PDB file of C-alpha atoms in Angstrom:
ATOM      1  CA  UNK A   1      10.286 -46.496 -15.857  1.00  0.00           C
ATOM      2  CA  UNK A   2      10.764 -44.031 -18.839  1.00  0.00           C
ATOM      3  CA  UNK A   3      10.996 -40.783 -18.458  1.00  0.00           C
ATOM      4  CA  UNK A   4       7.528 -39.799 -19.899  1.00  0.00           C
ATOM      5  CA  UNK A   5       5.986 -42.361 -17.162  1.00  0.00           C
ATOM      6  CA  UNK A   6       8.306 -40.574 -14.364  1.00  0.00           C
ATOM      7  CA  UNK A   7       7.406 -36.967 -15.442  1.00  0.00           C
ATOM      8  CA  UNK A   8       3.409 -37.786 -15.247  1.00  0.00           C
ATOM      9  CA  UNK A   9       3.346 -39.292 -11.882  1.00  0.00           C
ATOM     10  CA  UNK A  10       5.938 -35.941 -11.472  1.00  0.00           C
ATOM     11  CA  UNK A  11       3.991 -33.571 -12.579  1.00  0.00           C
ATOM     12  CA  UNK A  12       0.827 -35.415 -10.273  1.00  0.00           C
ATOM     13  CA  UNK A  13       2.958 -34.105  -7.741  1.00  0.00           C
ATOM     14  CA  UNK A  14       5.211 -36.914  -6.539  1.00  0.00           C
ATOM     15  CA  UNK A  15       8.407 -35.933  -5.112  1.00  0.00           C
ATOM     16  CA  UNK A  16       9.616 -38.999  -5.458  1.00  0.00           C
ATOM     17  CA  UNK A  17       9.537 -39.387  -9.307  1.00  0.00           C
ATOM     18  CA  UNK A  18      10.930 -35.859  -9.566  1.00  0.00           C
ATOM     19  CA  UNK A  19      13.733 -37.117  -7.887  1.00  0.00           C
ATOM     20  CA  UNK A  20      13.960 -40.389  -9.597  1.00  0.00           C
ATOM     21  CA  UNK A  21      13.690 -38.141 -13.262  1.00  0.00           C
ATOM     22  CA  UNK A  22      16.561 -36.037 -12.006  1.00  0.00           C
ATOM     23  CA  UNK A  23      19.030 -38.621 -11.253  1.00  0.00           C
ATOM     24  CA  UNK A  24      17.798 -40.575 -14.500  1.00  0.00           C
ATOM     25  CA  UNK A  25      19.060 -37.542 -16.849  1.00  0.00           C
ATOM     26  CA  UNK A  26      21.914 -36.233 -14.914  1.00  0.00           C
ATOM     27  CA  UNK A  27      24.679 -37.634 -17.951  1.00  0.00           C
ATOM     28  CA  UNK A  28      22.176 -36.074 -20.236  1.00  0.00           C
ATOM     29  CA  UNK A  29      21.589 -32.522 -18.277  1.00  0.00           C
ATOM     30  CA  UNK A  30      25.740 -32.137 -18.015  1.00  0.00           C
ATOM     31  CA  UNK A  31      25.995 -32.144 -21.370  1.00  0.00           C
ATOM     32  CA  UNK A  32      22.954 -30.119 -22.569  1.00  0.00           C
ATOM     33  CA  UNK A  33      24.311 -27.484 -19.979  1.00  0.00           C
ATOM     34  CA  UNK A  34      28.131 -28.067 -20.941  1.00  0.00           C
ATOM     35  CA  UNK A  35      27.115 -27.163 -24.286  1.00  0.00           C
ATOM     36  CA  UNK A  36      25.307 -23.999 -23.239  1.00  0.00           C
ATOM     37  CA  UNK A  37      28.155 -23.171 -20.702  1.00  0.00           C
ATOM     38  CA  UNK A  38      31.483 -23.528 -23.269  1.00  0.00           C
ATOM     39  CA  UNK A  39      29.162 -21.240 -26.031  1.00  0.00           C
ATOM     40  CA  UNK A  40      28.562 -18.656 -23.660  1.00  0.00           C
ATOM     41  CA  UNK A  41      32.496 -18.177 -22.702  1.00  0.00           C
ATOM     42  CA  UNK A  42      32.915 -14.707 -21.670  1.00  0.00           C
ATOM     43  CA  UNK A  43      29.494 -14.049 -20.544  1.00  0.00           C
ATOM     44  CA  UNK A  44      29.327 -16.524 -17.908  1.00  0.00           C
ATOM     45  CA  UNK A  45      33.010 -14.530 -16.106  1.00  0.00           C
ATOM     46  CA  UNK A  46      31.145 -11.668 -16.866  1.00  0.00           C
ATOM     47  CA  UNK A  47      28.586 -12.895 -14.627  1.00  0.00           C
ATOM     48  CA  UNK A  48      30.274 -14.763 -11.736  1.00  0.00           C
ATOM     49  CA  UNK A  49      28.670 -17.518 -12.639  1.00  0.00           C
ATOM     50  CA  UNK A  50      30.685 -20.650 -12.463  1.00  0.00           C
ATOM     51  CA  UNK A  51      30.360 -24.541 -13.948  1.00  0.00           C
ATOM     52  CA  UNK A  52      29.944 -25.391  -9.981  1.00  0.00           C
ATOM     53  CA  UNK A  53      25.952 -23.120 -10.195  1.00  0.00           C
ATOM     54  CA  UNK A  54      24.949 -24.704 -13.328  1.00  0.00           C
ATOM     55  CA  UNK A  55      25.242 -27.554 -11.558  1.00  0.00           C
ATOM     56  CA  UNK A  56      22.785 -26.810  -9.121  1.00  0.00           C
ATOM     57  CA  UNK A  57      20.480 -25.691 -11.849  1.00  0.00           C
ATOM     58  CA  UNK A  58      19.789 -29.459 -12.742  1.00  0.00           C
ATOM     59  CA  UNK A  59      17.655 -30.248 -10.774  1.00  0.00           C
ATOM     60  CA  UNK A  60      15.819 -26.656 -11.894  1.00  0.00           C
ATOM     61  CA  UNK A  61      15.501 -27.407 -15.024  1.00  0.00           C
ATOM     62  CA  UNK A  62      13.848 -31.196 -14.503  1.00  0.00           C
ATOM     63  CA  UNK A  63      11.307 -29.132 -12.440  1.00  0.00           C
ATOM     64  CA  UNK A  64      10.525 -26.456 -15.262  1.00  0.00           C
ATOM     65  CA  UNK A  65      10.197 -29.361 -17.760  1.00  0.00           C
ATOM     66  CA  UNK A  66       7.790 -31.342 -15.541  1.00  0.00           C
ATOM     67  CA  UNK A  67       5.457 -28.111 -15.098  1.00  0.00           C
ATOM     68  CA  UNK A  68       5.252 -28.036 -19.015  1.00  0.00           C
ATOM     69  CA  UNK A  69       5.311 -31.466 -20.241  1.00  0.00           C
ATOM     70  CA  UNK A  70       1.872 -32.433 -21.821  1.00  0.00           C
ATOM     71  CA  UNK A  71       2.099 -36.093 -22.207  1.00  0.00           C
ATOM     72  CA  UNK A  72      -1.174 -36.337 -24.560  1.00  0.00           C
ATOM     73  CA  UNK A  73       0.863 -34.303 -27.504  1.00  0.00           C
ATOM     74  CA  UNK A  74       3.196 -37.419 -27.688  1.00  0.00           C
ATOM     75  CA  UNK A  75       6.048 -35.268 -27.468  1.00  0.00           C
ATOM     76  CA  UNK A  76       9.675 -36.987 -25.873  1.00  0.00           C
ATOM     77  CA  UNK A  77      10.455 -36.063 -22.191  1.00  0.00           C
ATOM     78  CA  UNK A  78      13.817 -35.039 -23.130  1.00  0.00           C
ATOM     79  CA  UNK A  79      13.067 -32.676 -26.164  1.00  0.00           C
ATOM     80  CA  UNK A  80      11.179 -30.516 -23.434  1.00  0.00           C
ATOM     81  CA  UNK A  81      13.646 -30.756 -21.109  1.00  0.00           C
ATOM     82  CA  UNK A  82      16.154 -29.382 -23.562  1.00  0.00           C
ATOM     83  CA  UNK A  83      14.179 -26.155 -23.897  1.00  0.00           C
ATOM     84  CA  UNK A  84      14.049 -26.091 -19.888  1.00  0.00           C
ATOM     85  CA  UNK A  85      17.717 -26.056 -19.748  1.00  0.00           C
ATOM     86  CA  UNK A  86      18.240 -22.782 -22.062  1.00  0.00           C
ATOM     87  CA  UNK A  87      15.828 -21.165 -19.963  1.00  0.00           C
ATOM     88  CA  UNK A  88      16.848 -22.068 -16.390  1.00  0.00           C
ATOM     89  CA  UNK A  89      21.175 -21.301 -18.215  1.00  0.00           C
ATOM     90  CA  UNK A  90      20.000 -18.038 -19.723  1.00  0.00           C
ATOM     91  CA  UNK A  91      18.387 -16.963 -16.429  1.00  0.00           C
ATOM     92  CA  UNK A  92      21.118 -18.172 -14.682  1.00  0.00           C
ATOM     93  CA  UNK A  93      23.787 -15.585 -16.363  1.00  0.00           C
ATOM     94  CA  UNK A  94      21.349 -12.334 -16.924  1.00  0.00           C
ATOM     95  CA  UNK A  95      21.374 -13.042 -20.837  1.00  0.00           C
ATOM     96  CA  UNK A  96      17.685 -11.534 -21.553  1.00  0.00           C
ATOM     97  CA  UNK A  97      15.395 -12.732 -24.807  1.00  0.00           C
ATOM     98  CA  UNK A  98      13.645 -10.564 -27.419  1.00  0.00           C
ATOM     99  CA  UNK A  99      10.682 -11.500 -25.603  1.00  0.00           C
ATOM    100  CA  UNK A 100      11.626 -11.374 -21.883  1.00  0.00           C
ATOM    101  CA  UNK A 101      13.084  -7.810 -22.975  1.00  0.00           C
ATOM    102  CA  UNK A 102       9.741  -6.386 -23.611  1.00  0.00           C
ATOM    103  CA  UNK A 103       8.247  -7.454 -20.197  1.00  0.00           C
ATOM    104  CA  UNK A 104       7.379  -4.147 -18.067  1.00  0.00           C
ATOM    105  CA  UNK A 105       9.730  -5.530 -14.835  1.00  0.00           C
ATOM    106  CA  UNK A 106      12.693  -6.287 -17.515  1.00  0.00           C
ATOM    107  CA  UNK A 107      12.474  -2.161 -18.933  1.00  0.00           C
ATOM    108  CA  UNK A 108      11.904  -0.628 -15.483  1.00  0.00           C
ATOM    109  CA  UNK A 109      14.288   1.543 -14.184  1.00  0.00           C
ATOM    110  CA  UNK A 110      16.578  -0.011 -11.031  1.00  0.00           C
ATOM    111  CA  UNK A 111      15.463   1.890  -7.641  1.00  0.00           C
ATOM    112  CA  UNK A 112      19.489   1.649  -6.652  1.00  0.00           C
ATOM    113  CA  UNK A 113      19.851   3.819  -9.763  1.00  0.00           C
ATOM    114  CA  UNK A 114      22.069   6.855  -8.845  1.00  0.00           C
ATOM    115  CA  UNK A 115      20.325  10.133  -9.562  1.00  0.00           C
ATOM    116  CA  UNK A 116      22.536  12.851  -9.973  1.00  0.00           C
ATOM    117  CA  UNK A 117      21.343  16.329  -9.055  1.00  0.00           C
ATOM    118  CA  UNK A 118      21.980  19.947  -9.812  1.00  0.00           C
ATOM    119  CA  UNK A 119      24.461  19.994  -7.382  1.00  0.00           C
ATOM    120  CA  UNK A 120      26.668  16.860  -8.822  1.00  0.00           C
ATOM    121  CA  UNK A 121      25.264  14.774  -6.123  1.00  0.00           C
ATOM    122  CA  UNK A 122      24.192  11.570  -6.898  1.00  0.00           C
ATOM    123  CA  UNK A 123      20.610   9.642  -4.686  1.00  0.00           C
ATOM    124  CA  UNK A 124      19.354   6.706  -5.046  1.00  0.00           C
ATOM    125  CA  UNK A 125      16.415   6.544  -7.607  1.00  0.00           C
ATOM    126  CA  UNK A 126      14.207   5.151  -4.734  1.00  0.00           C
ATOM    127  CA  UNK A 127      14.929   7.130  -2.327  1.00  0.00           C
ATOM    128  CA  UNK A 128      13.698  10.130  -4.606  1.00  0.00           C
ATOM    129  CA  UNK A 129      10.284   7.581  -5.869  1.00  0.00           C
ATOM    130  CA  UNK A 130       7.433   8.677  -3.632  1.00  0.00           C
ATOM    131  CA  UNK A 131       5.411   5.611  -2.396  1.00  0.00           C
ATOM    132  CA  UNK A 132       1.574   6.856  -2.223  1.00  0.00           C
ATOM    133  CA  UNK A 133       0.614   3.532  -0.300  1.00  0.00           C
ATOM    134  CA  UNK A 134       2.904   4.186   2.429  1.00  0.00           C
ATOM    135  CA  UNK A 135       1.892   7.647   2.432  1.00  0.00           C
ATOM    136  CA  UNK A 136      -1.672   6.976   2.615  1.00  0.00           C
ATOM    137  CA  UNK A 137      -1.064   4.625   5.417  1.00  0.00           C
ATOM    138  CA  UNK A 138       0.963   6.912   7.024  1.00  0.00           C
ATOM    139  CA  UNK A 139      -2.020  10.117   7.208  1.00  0.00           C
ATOM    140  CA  UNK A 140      -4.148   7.203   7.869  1.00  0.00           C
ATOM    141  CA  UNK A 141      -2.555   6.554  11.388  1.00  0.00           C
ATOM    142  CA  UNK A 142      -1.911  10.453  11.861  1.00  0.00           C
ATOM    143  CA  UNK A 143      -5.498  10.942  11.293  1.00  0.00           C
ATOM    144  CA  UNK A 144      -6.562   7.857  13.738  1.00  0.00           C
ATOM    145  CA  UNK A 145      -3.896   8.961  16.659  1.00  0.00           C
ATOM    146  CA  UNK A 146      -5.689  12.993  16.499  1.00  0.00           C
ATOM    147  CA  UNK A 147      -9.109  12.021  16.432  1.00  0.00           C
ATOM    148  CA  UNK A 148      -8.177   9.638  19.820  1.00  0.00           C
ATOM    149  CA  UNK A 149      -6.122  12.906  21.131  1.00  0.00           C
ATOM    150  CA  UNK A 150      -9.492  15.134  19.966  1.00  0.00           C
ATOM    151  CA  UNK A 151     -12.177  12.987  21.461  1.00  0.00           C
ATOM    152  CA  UNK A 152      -9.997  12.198  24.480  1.00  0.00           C
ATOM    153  CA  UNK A 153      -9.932  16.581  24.840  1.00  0.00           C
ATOM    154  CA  UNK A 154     -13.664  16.139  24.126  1.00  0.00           C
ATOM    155  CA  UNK A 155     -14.277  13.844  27.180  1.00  0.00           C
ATOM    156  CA  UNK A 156     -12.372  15.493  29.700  1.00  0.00           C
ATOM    157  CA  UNK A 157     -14.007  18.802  28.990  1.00  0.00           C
ATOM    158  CA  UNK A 158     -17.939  17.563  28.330  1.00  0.00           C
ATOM    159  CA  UNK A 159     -17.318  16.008  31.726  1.00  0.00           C
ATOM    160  CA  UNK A 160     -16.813  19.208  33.114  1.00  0.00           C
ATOM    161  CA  UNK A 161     -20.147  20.748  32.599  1.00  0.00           C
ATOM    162  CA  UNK A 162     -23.356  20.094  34.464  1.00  0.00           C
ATOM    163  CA  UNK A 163     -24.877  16.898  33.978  1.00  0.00           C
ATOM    164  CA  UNK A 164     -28.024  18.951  31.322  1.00  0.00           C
ATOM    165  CA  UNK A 165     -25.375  20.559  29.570  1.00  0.00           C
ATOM    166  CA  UNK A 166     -23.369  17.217  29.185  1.00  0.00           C
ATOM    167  CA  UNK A 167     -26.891  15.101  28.207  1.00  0.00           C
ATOM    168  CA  UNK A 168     -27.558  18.027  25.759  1.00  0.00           C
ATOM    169  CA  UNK A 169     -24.582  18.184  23.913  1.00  0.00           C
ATOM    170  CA  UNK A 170     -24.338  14.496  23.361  1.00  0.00           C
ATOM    171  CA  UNK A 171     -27.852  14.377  22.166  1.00  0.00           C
ATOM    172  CA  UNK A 172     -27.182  17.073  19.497  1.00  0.00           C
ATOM    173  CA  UNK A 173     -23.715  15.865  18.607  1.00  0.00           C
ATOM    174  CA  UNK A 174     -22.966  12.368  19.620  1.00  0.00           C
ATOM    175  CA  UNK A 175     -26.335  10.893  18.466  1.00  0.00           C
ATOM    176  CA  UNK A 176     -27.712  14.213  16.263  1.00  0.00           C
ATOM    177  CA  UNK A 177     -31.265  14.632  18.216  1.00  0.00           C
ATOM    178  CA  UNK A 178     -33.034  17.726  17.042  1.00  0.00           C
ATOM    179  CA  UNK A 179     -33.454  20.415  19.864  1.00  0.00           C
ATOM    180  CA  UNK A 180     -36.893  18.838  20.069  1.00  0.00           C
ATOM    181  CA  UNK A 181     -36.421  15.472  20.447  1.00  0.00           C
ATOM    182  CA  UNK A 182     -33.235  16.475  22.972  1.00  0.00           C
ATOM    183  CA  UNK A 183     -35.907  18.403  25.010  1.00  0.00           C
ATOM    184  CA  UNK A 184     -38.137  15.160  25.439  1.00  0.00           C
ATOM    185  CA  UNK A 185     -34.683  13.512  26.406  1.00  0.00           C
ATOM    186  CA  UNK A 186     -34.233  15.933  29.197  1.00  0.00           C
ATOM    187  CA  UNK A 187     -37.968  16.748  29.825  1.00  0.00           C
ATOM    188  CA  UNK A 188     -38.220  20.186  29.055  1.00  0.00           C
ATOM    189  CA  UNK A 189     -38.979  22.250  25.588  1.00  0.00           C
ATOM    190  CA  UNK A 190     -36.999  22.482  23.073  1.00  0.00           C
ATOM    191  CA  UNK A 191     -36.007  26.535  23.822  1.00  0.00           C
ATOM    192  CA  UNK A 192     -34.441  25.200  27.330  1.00  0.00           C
ATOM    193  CA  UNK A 193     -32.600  22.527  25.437  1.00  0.00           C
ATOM    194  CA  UNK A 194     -31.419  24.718  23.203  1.00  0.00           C
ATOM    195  CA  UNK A 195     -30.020  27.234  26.075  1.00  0.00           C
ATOM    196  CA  UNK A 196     -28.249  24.234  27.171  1.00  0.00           C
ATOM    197  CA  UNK A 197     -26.511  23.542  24.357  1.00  0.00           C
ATOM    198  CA  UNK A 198     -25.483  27.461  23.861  1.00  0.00           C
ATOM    199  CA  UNK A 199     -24.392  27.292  26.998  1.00  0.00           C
ATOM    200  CA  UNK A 200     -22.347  23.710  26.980  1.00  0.00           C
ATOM    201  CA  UNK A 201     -20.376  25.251  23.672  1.00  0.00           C
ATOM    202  CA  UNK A 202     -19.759  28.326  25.152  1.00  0.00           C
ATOM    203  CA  UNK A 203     -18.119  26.774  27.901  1.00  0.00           C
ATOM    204  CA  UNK A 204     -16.034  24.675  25.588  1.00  0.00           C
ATOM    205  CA  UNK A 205     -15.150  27.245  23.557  1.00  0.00           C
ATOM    206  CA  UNK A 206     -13.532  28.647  26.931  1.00  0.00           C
ATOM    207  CA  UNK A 207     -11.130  25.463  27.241  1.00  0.00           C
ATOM    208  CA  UNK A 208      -7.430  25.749  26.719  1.00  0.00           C
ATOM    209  CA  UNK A 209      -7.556  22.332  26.038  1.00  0.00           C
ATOM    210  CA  UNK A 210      -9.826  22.659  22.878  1.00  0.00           C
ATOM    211  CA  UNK A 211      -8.292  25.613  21.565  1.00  0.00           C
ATOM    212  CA  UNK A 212      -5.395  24.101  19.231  1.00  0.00           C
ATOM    213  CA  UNK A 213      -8.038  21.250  17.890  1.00  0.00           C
ATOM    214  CA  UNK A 214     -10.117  24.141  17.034  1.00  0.00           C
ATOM    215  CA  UNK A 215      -7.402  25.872  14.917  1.00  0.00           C
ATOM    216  CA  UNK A 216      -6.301  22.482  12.958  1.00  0.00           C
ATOM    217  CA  UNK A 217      -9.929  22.066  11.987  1.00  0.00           C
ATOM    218  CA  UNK A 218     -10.247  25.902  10.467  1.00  0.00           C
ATOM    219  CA  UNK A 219      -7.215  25.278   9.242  1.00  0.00           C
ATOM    220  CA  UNK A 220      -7.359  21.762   7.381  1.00  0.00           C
ATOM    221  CA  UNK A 221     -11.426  22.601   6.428  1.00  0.00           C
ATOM    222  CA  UNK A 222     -10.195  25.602   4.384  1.00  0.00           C
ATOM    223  CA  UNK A 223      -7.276  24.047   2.997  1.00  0.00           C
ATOM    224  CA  UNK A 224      -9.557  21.305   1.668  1.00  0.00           C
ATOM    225  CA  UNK A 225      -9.755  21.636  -2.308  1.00  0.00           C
ATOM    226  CA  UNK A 226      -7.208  24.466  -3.498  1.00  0.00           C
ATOM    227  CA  UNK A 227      -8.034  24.091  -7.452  1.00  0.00           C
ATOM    228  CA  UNK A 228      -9.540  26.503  -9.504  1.00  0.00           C
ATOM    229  CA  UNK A 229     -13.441  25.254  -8.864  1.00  0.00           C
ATOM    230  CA  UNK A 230     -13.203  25.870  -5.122  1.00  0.00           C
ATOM    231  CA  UNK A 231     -11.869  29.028  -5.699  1.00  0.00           C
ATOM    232  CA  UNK A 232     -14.555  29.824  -8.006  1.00  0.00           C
ATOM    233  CA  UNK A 233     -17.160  28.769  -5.841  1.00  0.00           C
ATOM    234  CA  UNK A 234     -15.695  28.574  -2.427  1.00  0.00           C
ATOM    235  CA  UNK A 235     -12.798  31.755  -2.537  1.00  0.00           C
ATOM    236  CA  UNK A 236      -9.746  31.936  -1.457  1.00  0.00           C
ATOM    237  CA  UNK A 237      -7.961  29.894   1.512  1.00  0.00           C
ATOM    238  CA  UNK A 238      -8.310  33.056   3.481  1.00  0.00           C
ATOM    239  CA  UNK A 239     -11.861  33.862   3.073  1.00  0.00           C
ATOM    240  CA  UNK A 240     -12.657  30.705   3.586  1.00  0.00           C
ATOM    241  CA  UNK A 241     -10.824  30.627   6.905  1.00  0.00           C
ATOM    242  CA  UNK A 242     -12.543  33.983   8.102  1.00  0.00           C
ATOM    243  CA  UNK A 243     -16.076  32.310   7.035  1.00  0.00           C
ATOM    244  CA  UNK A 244     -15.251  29.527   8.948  1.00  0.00           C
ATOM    245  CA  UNK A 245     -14.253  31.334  11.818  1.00  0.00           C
ATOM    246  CA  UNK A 246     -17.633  33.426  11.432  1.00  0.00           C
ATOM    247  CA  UNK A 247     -19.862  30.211  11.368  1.00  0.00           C
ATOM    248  CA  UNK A 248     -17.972  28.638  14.885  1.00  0.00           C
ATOM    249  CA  UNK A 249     -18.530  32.057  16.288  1.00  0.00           C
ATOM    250  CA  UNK A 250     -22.415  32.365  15.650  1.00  0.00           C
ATOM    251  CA  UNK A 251     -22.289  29.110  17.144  1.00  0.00           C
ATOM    252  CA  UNK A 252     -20.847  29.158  20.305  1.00  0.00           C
TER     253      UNK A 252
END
């Protein structure tokens, strides 16, 4: 078979034709890539790379020139194949076109770049490259593990209190009842429900347990937004944090 015939049953995806292609031009791939080799001289010492690995690019570049043969342009097998075998060579020894030069990956910087500091000491570029995905992910989990630590505290503590005062403050918090419709739920009027839940939070507010949940959540609420528009309309970190403290204190 020729080697157009081979490279569309190839390119169909038949292994076996690939194979049968590659062993068909191996006289002709030595000496498009001894050609290529001798020319490049000092370049291919430079880069370790020895006639023994362009060897074991032949069967590379076949591949490449299957994947962009287009048998209806009537163009020869081999004339494709020759610009396969510059590509897969100059790959193969770091030797980077006009073209392949302006590609984003082939400008950016190496991570194993040494940065040196103000000190003379020299880090690794990635280790001083902050990766926002991993640091999202990582406040993701913190977040997860302290709201299973907070509504593990929760639990104990609700479970503590009289069986009203526990009803009552899962009505108002757990599933946000009114007072009204959390009276109905424990068959009284809303003022009795609402003595029950004064009483529940007070009770909570008590726990040792509860206490350092209660300062991360001042603390992280009035943190929240530290530009110049929550100033503006919100104050300072430490008004906010005394308003905050005011509001959980009319509260419980």
């Amino acid at each position: 078979m020729t080697n157009e015939e081979l490279a569309v049953i190839a390119k169909a995806g038949d292994r076996t034709a690939l194979a049968a292609l590659w062993e068909q031009n191996t006289g002709l791939l030595a000496m498009l890539f001894r050609q290529l080799y001798v020319r490049a001289g000092a370049r291919t010492a430079q880069a370790g790379v020895t006639w023994e690995d362009v060897e074991q690019c032949f069967f590379l570049a076949i591949a490449q020139a299957v994947q962009v043969y287009e048998p209806q342009r009537g163009t020869l097998f081999t004339s494709v194949l020759g610009y396969a075998v510059k590509r897969v060579f100059f790959e193969l020894i770091g030797f980077q076109t006009e073209r392949t030069k302006r590609e984003p990956l082939n400008r950016a910087c190496s991570l194993d770049e040494p940065v040196t500091g103000e000190d003379g000491s020299e880090t690794p570029r990635g280790e001083l490259t902050p990766d926002h995905a991993a640091e999202q992910a990582f406040e993701n989990t913190e977040r997860r593990v302290y709201c299973e630590q907070l509504r593990h505290a929760l639990d104990t503590e609700i479970a503590k209190l009289s069986p009203i005062q526990q009803e009552a403050v899962r009505s108002r918090f757990y599933e946000n009842l009114t007072l009204t419709q959390t009276g109905e739920r424990l068959h009284c009027n809303a003022e009795y429900a609402r003595r029950q839940v004064d009483r529940a939070l007070f009770l909570l507010k008590r726990s040792a347990r509860l206490v350092r949940f209660r300062e991360r959540i001042i603390r992280e609420d009035a943190y929240h937004g530290t530009g110049w528009q929550a100033w503006k309309y919100g104050g300072s970190v430490e008004e906010r944090i005394l308003l905050k403290l005011e509001e959980l204190n009319e509260v419980t």
